Structure formats: structure tokens, C-alpha cells
Tab-separated table of C-alpha atoms and ligand atoms in Angstrom:
chain	number	residue	atom	x	y	z
A	15	MET	CA	-10.590	8.872	-17.740
A	16	PHE	CA	-7.178	8.724	-19.413
A	17	GLU	CA	-5.751	11.025	-16.816
A	18	SER	CA	-6.955	8.893	-13.957
A	19	LEU	CA	-5.479	5.811	-15.686
A	20	GLN	CA	-2.099	7.587	-16.029
A	21	LYS	CA	-2.246	8.437	-12.325
A	22	LYS	CA	-3.201	4.943	-11.304
A	23	TRP	CA	-0.543	3.215	-13.359
A	24	LYS	CA	2.126	5.968	-12.892
A	25	VAL	CA	2.744	6.266	-16.665
A	26	ASN	CA	3.018	9.094	-19.176
A	27	GLY	CA	0.550	9.648	-22.098
A	28	ALA	CA	2.745	7.821	-24.650
A	29	GLN	CA	3.164	4.804	-22.387
A	30	LEU	CA	-0.615	4.746	-21.690
A	31	GLY	CA	-1.180	4.614	-25.472
A	32	LEU	CA	1.150	1.605	-25.807
A	33	ILE	CA	-0.557	-0.120	-22.842
A	34	LEU	CA	-3.948	0.344	-24.366
A	35	CYS	CA	-2.676	-0.946	-27.753
A	36	THR	CA	-1.368	-4.065	-25.917
A	37	PHE	CA	-4.754	-4.718	-24.393
A	38	ALA	CA	-6.549	-4.174	-27.657
A	39	THR	CA	-4.134	-6.410	-29.662
A	40	THR	CA	-4.208	-9.145	-27.047
A	41	GLY	CA	-7.948	-9.210	-26.969
A	42	THR	CA	-8.237	-9.600	-30.711
A	43	LEU	CA	-5.388	-12.062	-30.990
A	44	THR	CA	-6.729	-14.243	-28.140
A	45	ALA	CA	-10.183	-14.366	-29.687
A	46	TYR	CA	-8.618	-15.341	-33.050
A	47	ILE	CA	-6.422	-17.992	-31.503
A	48	SER	CA	-9.212	-19.588	-29.442
A	49	ARG	CA	-11.378	-19.773	-32.596
A	50	SER	CA	-8.554	-21.139	-34.794
A	51	ILE	CA	-7.726	-23.884	-32.259
A	52	THR	CA	-11.186	-25.379	-32.281
A	53	GLU	CA	-11.411	-25.067	-36.073
A	54	TRP	CA	-7.980	-26.705	-36.462
A	55	LEU	CA	-9.112	-29.629	-34.275
A	56	LYS	CA	-12.181	-29.892	-36.375
A	57	LEU	CA	-14.460	-29.916	-33.364
A	58	ASP	CA	-18.088	-30.179	-34.317
A	59	PRO	CA	-20.183	-27.240	-33.033
A	60	ILE	CA	-23.101	-29.540	-32.139
A	61	ASN	CA	-21.569	-32.853	-31.048
A	62	ASP	CA	-18.345	-31.465	-29.470
A	63	TRP	CA	-19.797	-28.209	-28.039
A	64	GLU	CA	-18.620	-28.930	-24.456
A	65	LEU	CA	-14.996	-29.442	-25.549
A	66	ARG	CA	-15.135	-26.480	-27.872
A	67	LEU	CA	-16.351	-24.269	-25.007
A	68	ALA	CA	-13.853	-25.630	-22.517
A	69	LEU	CA	-10.951	-25.070	-25.032
A	70	ARG	CA	-12.091	-21.547	-25.834
A	71	LEU	CA	-12.507	-20.599	-22.191
A	72	ILE	CA	-9.002	-21.984	-21.354
A	73	VAL	CA	-7.466	-19.929	-24.138
A	74	LEU	CA	-9.489	-16.869	-23.222
A	75	ILE	CA	-8.711	-17.052	-19.580
A	76	PHE	CA	-5.251	-18.548	-19.265
A	77	GLY	CA	-3.865	-18.084	-22.713
A	78	TYR	CA	-4.682	-14.459	-22.480
A	79	GLN	CA	-2.237	-13.969	-19.627
A	80	VAL	CA	0.576	-15.484	-21.699
A	81	ILE	CA	-0.356	-13.751	-24.918
A	82	ILE	CA	-0.453	-10.347	-23.226
A	83	LEU	CA	3.141	-10.778	-22.093
A	84	ILE	CA	4.253	-11.678	-25.624
A	85	VAL	CA	2.325	-8.785	-27.167
A	86	SER	CA	3.574	-6.370	-24.563
A	87	PHE	CA	7.116	-7.176	-25.511
A	88	PHE	CA	6.538	-5.922	-28.985
A	89	PHE	CA	5.077	-2.661	-27.657
A	90	GLY	CA	7.998	-2.298	-25.276
A	91	GLN	CA	5.752	-2.684	-22.266
A	92	PHE	CA	6.876	-6.091	-20.961
A	93	LYS	CA	7.945	-4.676	-17.523
A	94	PHE	CA	4.554	-3.064	-16.954
A	95	PHE	CA	2.622	-6.137	-17.884
A	96	TRP	CA	4.883	-8.590	-16.075
A	97	ASN	CA	4.218	-6.478	-12.896
A	98	TYR	CA	0.553	-6.679	-13.621
A	99	GLU	CA	0.629	-10.464	-14.045
A	100	LYS	CA	2.673	-10.861	-10.829
A	101	LYS	CA	-0.172	-9.022	-8.927
A	102	ILE	CA	-2.758	-11.402	-10.346
A	103	LEU	CA	-0.593	-14.447	-9.559
A	104	ARG	CA	-0.086	-13.178	-6.001
A	105	ARG	CA	-3.808	-12.550	-5.486
A	106	MET	CA	-4.337	-16.112	-6.606
A	107	LYS	CA	-1.738	-17.223	-4.112
A	108	LEU	CA	0.249	-18.828	-7.044
A	109	MET	CA	3.291	-16.661	-6.322
A	110	PRO	CA	4.932	-15.721	-2.930
A	111	PRO	CA	4.194	-12.177	-1.744
A	112	ALA	CA	6.556	-9.451	-2.896
A	113	SER	CA	9.056	-8.425	-0.330
A	114	ALA	CA	8.349	-5.058	1.289
A	115	GLN	CA	10.833	-2.676	2.828
A	116	ILE	CA	9.309	-0.313	5.356
A	117	ALA	CA	10.524	3.036	6.550
A	118	ILE	CA	8.910	4.046	9.831
A	119	PHE	CA	8.458	7.823	10.272
A	120	ALA	CA	8.162	8.939	13.917
A	121	SER	CA	8.826	12.104	15.926
A	122	GLY	CA	8.322	10.918	19.472
A	123	LYS	CA	9.033	8.153	21.929
A	124	GLY	CA	8.255	5.473	19.357
A	125	SER	CA	6.308	2.854	21.250
A	126	ASN	CA	4.401	1.960	18.105
A	127	ALA	CA	7.618	1.876	16.090
A	128	GLU	CA	9.095	-0.594	18.571
A	129	LYS	CA	6.078	-2.895	18.313
A	130	ILE	CA	6.276	-2.818	14.542
A	131	ILE	CA	10.056	-3.458	14.527
A	132	GLN	CA	9.555	-6.454	16.918
A	133	HIS	CA	6.630	-7.883	14.933
A	134	TYR	CA	8.647	-7.867	11.685
A	135	GLU	CA	11.954	-9.007	13.168
A	136	ASN	CA	11.939	-12.509	11.627
A	137	HIS	CA	9.329	-11.955	8.967
A	138	LYS	CA	9.879	-13.656	5.643
A	139	HIS	CA	8.752	-10.920	3.300
A	140	ILE	CA	8.368	-7.650	5.267
A	141	HIS	CA	11.372	-5.879	6.753
A	142	VAL	CA	11.755	-2.629	8.612
A	143	LYS	CA	14.669	-1.090	6.734
A	144	LEU	CA	14.774	2.430	8.153
A	145	VAL	CA	13.570	4.712	10.886
A	146	VAL	CA	13.080	8.292	9.770
A	147	CYS	CA	12.764	11.084	12.365
A	148	ASN	CA	12.629	14.878	12.338
A	149	LYS	CA	13.580	15.452	16.010
A	150	PRO	CA	17.077	15.005	17.171
A	151	GLY	CA	17.131	13.115	20.566
A	152	ALA	CA	13.655	11.580	20.056
A	153	GLY	CA	13.120	8.189	21.923
A	154	VAL	CA	12.444	6.419	18.658
A	155	LEU	CA	16.129	6.945	17.609
A	156	ASP	CA	17.296	4.927	20.641
A	157	ILE	CA	14.755	2.191	19.837
A	158	ALA	CA	16.080	1.971	16.319
A	159	SER	CA	19.672	1.756	17.441
A	160	GLN	CA	18.750	-0.955	19.999
A	161	HIS	CA	17.330	-2.984	17.107
A	162	ASN	CA	20.167	-2.105	14.709
A	163	ILE	CA	17.923	-0.275	12.344
A	164	PRO	CA	19.542	2.568	10.421
A	165	THR	CA	18.052	6.025	10.947
A	166	THR	CA	17.648	9.172	8.871
A	167	LEU	CA	17.279	12.590	10.450
A	168	LEU	CA	15.201	14.909	8.360
A	169	ASN	CA	15.737	18.601	7.864
A	170	LYS	CA	12.829	20.879	7.075
A	171	LYS	CA	14.194	22.449	3.928
A	172	ASP	CA	15.152	19.316	2.071
A	173	PHE	CA	12.052	17.501	3.187
A	174	PHE	CA	9.585	20.106	2.045
A	175	GLU	CA	11.447	21.722	-0.861
A	176	SER	CA	13.268	19.023	-2.658
A	177	ASN	CA	13.186	15.405	-3.761
A	178	LYS	CA	16.331	14.586	-1.796
A	179	PHE	CA	14.786	12.233	0.742
A	180	ILE	CA	12.398	10.613	-1.784
A	181	GLN	CA	15.474	9.769	-3.908
A	182	GLU	CA	17.285	8.374	-0.798
A	183	PHE	CA	14.349	6.192	0.118
A	184	GLU	CA	14.040	4.878	-3.432
A	185	ASP	CA	17.698	4.184	-3.570
A	186	GLN	CA	17.390	2.168	-0.335
A	187	GLY	CA	14.535	0.141	-1.839
A	188	ILE	CA	11.874	1.522	0.503
A	189	THR	CA	8.527	0.307	-0.784
A	190	HIS	CA	6.150	1.336	2.040
A	191	ILE	CA	6.116	4.276	4.512
A	192	VAL	CA	4.531	3.796	7.900
A	193	LEU	CA	3.828	6.865	10.029
A	194	ALA	CA	3.864	6.236	13.825
A	195	GLY	CA	3.580	9.544	15.596
A	196	PHE	CA	5.148	11.637	12.856
A	197	LEU	CA	4.222	15.257	13.279
A	198	TRP	CA	5.082	16.867	9.981
A	199	LYS	CA	2.711	16.794	7.111
A	200	ILE	CA	3.847	14.493	4.230
A	201	PRO	CA	4.652	16.734	1.261
A	202	GLU	CA	2.815	16.288	-2.051
A	203	ASN	CA	5.833	14.989	-3.977
A	204	MET	CA	6.293	12.201	-1.452
A	205	VAL	CA	2.572	11.251	-1.486
A	206	LYS	CA	2.928	11.074	-5.325
A	207	ALA	CA	6.046	9.049	-5.227
A	208	TYR	CA	4.431	6.486	-2.872
A	209	PRO	CA	0.756	6.489	-3.997
A	210	GLY	CA	-1.342	4.277	-1.683
A	211	HIS	CA	1.981	3.206	0.013
A	212	ILE	CA	1.875	5.546	3.002
A	213	ILE	CA	-0.133	4.743	6.093
A	214	ASN	CA	-0.816	6.529	9.358
A	215	ILE	CA	-2.360	5.751	12.689
A	216	HIS	CA	-4.473	8.295	14.475
A	217	PRO	CA	-5.468	7.995	18.166
A	218	ALA	CA	-9.161	8.745	17.687
A	219	LEU	CA	-12.086	7.874	15.448
A	220	LEU	CA	-11.601	10.035	12.359
A	221	PRO	CA	-13.081	12.133	10.792
A	222	LYS	CA	-13.690	13.441	14.306
A	223	PHE	CA	-10.779	14.853	16.303
A	224	GLY	CA	-8.273	14.988	13.338
A	225	GLY	CA	-6.404	17.693	11.517
A	226	LYS	CA	-3.582	20.097	12.252
A	227	GLY	CA	-2.607	20.257	15.922
A	228	MET	CA	-4.665	17.152	16.761
A	229	TYR	CA	-1.992	14.926	18.249
A	230	GLY	CA	-1.211	13.241	21.593
A	231	ASP	CA	-3.062	14.566	24.593
A	232	HIS	CA	-4.792	17.327	22.465
A	233	VAL	CA	-6.784	14.587	20.821
A	234	HIS	CA	-7.745	12.895	24.127
A	235	LYS	CA	-8.714	16.177	25.839
A	236	ALA	CA	-10.888	17.059	22.903
A	237	VAL	CA	-12.665	13.639	22.983
A	238	LEU	CA	-13.302	13.961	26.707
A	239	GLU	CA	-14.522	17.526	26.396
A	240	ALA	CA	-16.889	16.395	23.701
A	241	GLY	CA	-18.435	13.994	26.182
A	242	ASP	CA	-18.095	11.065	23.832
A	243	HIS	CA	-18.785	7.603	25.241
A	244	GLU	CA	-16.161	5.874	23.142
A	245	SER	CA	-12.886	6.611	21.395
A	246	GLY	CA	-10.574	4.455	19.295
A	247	ILE	CA	-7.978	4.314	16.607
A	248	THR	CA	-7.974	4.884	12.935
A	249	ILE	CA	-5.526	3.544	10.474
A	250	HIS	CA	-5.696	5.290	7.152
A	251	LEU	CA	-3.904	5.928	3.879
A	252	VAL	CA	-2.045	9.234	3.744
A	253	ASP	CA	-2.884	11.902	1.218
A	254	GLU	CA	-2.001	15.568	0.872
A	255	GLU	CA	-4.175	16.613	3.846
A	256	TYR	CA	-3.734	15.953	7.546
A	257	ASP	CA	-5.584	12.769	8.846
A	258	HIS	CA	-7.635	12.613	5.627
A	259	GLY	CA	-6.947	9.557	3.423
A	260	LYS	CA	-9.077	6.532	3.050
A	261	THR	CA	-9.698	4.697	6.294
A	262	ILE	CA	-8.628	1.090	6.247
A	263	PHE	CA	-9.262	0.124	9.935
A	264	GLN	CA	-10.969	1.471	13.012
A	265	THR	CA	-11.724	-0.054	16.381
A	266	THR	CA	-13.182	1.429	19.515
A	267	VAL	CA	-12.728	1.539	23.284
A	268	PRO	CA	-15.327	2.654	25.810
A	269	ILE	CA	-14.742	5.847	27.798
A	270	GLN	CA	-15.383	5.617	31.544
A	271	PRO	CA	-16.536	8.741	33.560
A	272	THR	CA	-13.333	8.525	35.519
A	273	ASP	CA	-11.141	8.686	32.370
A	274	THR	CA	-8.569	11.442	32.056
A	275	PRO	CA	-6.485	12.310	28.970
A	276	SER	CA	-3.658	10.214	30.270
A	277	THR	CA	-5.792	7.102	31.138
A	278	LEU	CA	-7.405	7.349	27.779
A	279	ALA	CA	-4.004	7.669	26.090
A	280	GLU	CA	-2.974	4.490	27.851
A	281	LYS	CA	-6.014	2.614	26.533
A	282	ILE	CA	-5.474	3.891	22.976
A	283	HIS	CA	-1.772	2.983	23.003
A	284	ALA	CA	-2.714	-0.501	23.990
A	285	LEU	CA	-5.150	-0.802	21.121
A	286	GLU	CA	-2.546	0.694	18.645
A	287	HIS	CA	0.107	-1.818	19.804
A	288	GLN	CA	-2.363	-4.677	19.457
A	289	HIS	CA	-3.619	-3.770	15.971
A	290	TYR	CA	-1.141	-1.568	13.993
A	291	PRO	CA	1.618	-4.197	13.255
A	292	ARG	CA	-0.988	-6.740	11.958
A	293	GLN	CA	-3.026	-4.174	9.936
A	294	ILE	CA	0.280	-3.090	8.272
A	295	GLU	CA	0.703	-6.704	7.090
A	296	LYS	CA	-2.781	-6.821	5.734
A	297	TRP	CA	-2.353	-3.499	3.922
A	298	ILE	CA	0.993	-4.541	2.379
A	299	SER	CA	-0.502	-7.805	1.139
A	300	GLN	CA	-3.055	-5.794	-0.843
A	301	HIS	CA	-0.596	-3.183	-2.228
B	420	GRF	C1	0.241	7.400	18.738
B	420	GRF	O1	-0.785	7.532	19.618
B	420	GRF	C2	-0.253	7.507	17.292
B	420	GRF	O2	-1.621	7.274	17.201
B	420	GRF	C3	-0.062	9.045	16.988
B	420	GRF	O3	1.123	9.256	17.645
B	420	GRF	C4	1.282	8.485	18.759
B	420	GRF	C5	2.703	7.935	18.763
B	420	GRF	O4	2.995	7.274	19.967
B	420	GRF	N1	-0.017	9.212	15.543
B	420	GRF	P1	4.355	6.475	20.129
B	420	GRF	O5	5.482	7.475	19.923
B	420	GRF	O6	4.360	5.417	19.123
B	420	GRF	O7	4.332	5.975	21.534
């Protein structure tokens, strides 16, 4: 249990201890304060029970949020709890969404990347900051330069065997990674550095027709050979395995007997362009 909390909150054992102390102290202190206030106001438990209850609830629900920040300061955990409070305030729509800086990873012609770039061109909170590519000369690099988006060209050794690029992305303030036709597997250290913050689109209905080597026309050929009556797209979180993380969106398209891999690819691309940019927005608002 403690290990999974450490993972979820990205903290070490000592920090987890201080966080748990903050929660425990805040709980006790809030209960004490809510009781003391009603006693101090000399509210009668029988005649003033509604007011007593209302006051206690206000302190327990709203006072708690303020008290936890004060207590966290003494445990040296203010930053952690302020981030935690901001998430709650954002969910309650009491604070504007955090700004997100996307890096799009792509290896090919980049039609999805282009749709995403266009969608976020004048967005208030979400910005495409960088296009990352592993293939010199790929179409996506031209698209990035047409839209004045800086690019990073990856090399295999640094990508798979060091933290060099993770460091670069963090230095540039990248908060979310969007894969749009990126053919390399995302290494474990990058998945760990961006937990739940990397997303991919797959041109079929996962878990079918996914995994290593399943990209582009290979996918559409396999779908047609399987004799399926529909295909579709899957948008999913990225983990350490190919096409494997939690699915966050799927939609389908019917297959006609006359379909070929290229007509199916066209239909799938249209679906991707229609849904991916908007689903990214939805995902970012929840992370
Ligand atoms: C898309 O079909 C996507 O599902 C897959 O790679 C393809 C990229 O196409 N992951 P494009 O380069 O965006 O046109």
C-alpha cells in the first residue's frame, strides 16, 4: 500500500511519512477546532443543533482545506499540499485549468500532428511546444516548421540509454507527451518521468491488432484478413508495453466488403483527425 502511494504521488519514503503525518495532524486539529468553536459560541446541543451542525460541517469541509496547508508548512510539505489543493479547486471549477505544454512525438507524415497543432493554435491553456521525431526527413518536421514549432531529433542511444531527453523535456516545461504515429517504444524511464501523462492513438480497436510491428497498413491488412465487420481507433495511456495502457477512448467505423487497406486507412485517419485533438483536451483536463 505504501509503495503504491509513493508511486502515485512520486515521493520517497521519508516524504510519504511527512505527508501522512500532515493528514493525521490535520484531521485531529480540524475536529478539535470544530468542537471548540461551537463550545466557545456556547451553542446549545438541543436548541441550536442545526447551527452547531452547520458550523461543524463548514469547519470540517472548508476549514480542513486551509488547515491542511498550514499544517503542511510545519512538516515541510506545503508544495505537495498546495498542488493537491489546486487539483481540488480545478475540479470544482474554482480555479482556471493549469497550462499544459505538449510535445508531439511522431515518425511519419504527421497528419495527426498537424490537426493537433491547428486545434491548439490559439488555445488559452494548452500549447504545442515541441515536435519530437526519430526520423530525419519525416513529413512531420516540415509541418512543425510551417507552424513555427521547434523540433527535436532523437538518437537511439540517448533515447534508450540515458535521461538526456527527459531532462531536456523537463527543462522546456513539457507537461504532456502525445504520440501520433511514433514508432519507437517509450522507454521505462520516460514512462516513469511522465506517469499518466503520455498518450497514444492506435488505428484499430485494441486489444486486437496491437503490439510490435502493428502499425500503418499492417494493422488494416490484419483487420481485413480477420474478416471483421468494423474497425476503429483507440486512444490510450502509454505504459512500458506496446499498445497496452488504459484505454480512454474508442470509436468504430463499419468495414465494407469493398474496403482495401488503403480505403480503410483513409476512414481511420478521418476518425483520428476528428477525435484525437478533442480527446487530448479532455485527458489533459483530468491530469
Ligand atoms: C495514425 O494512423 C496513428 O493511429 C498511428 O500512426 C498513424 C500516424 O499517421 N499511431 P499520421 O502520420 O498522423 O498521418
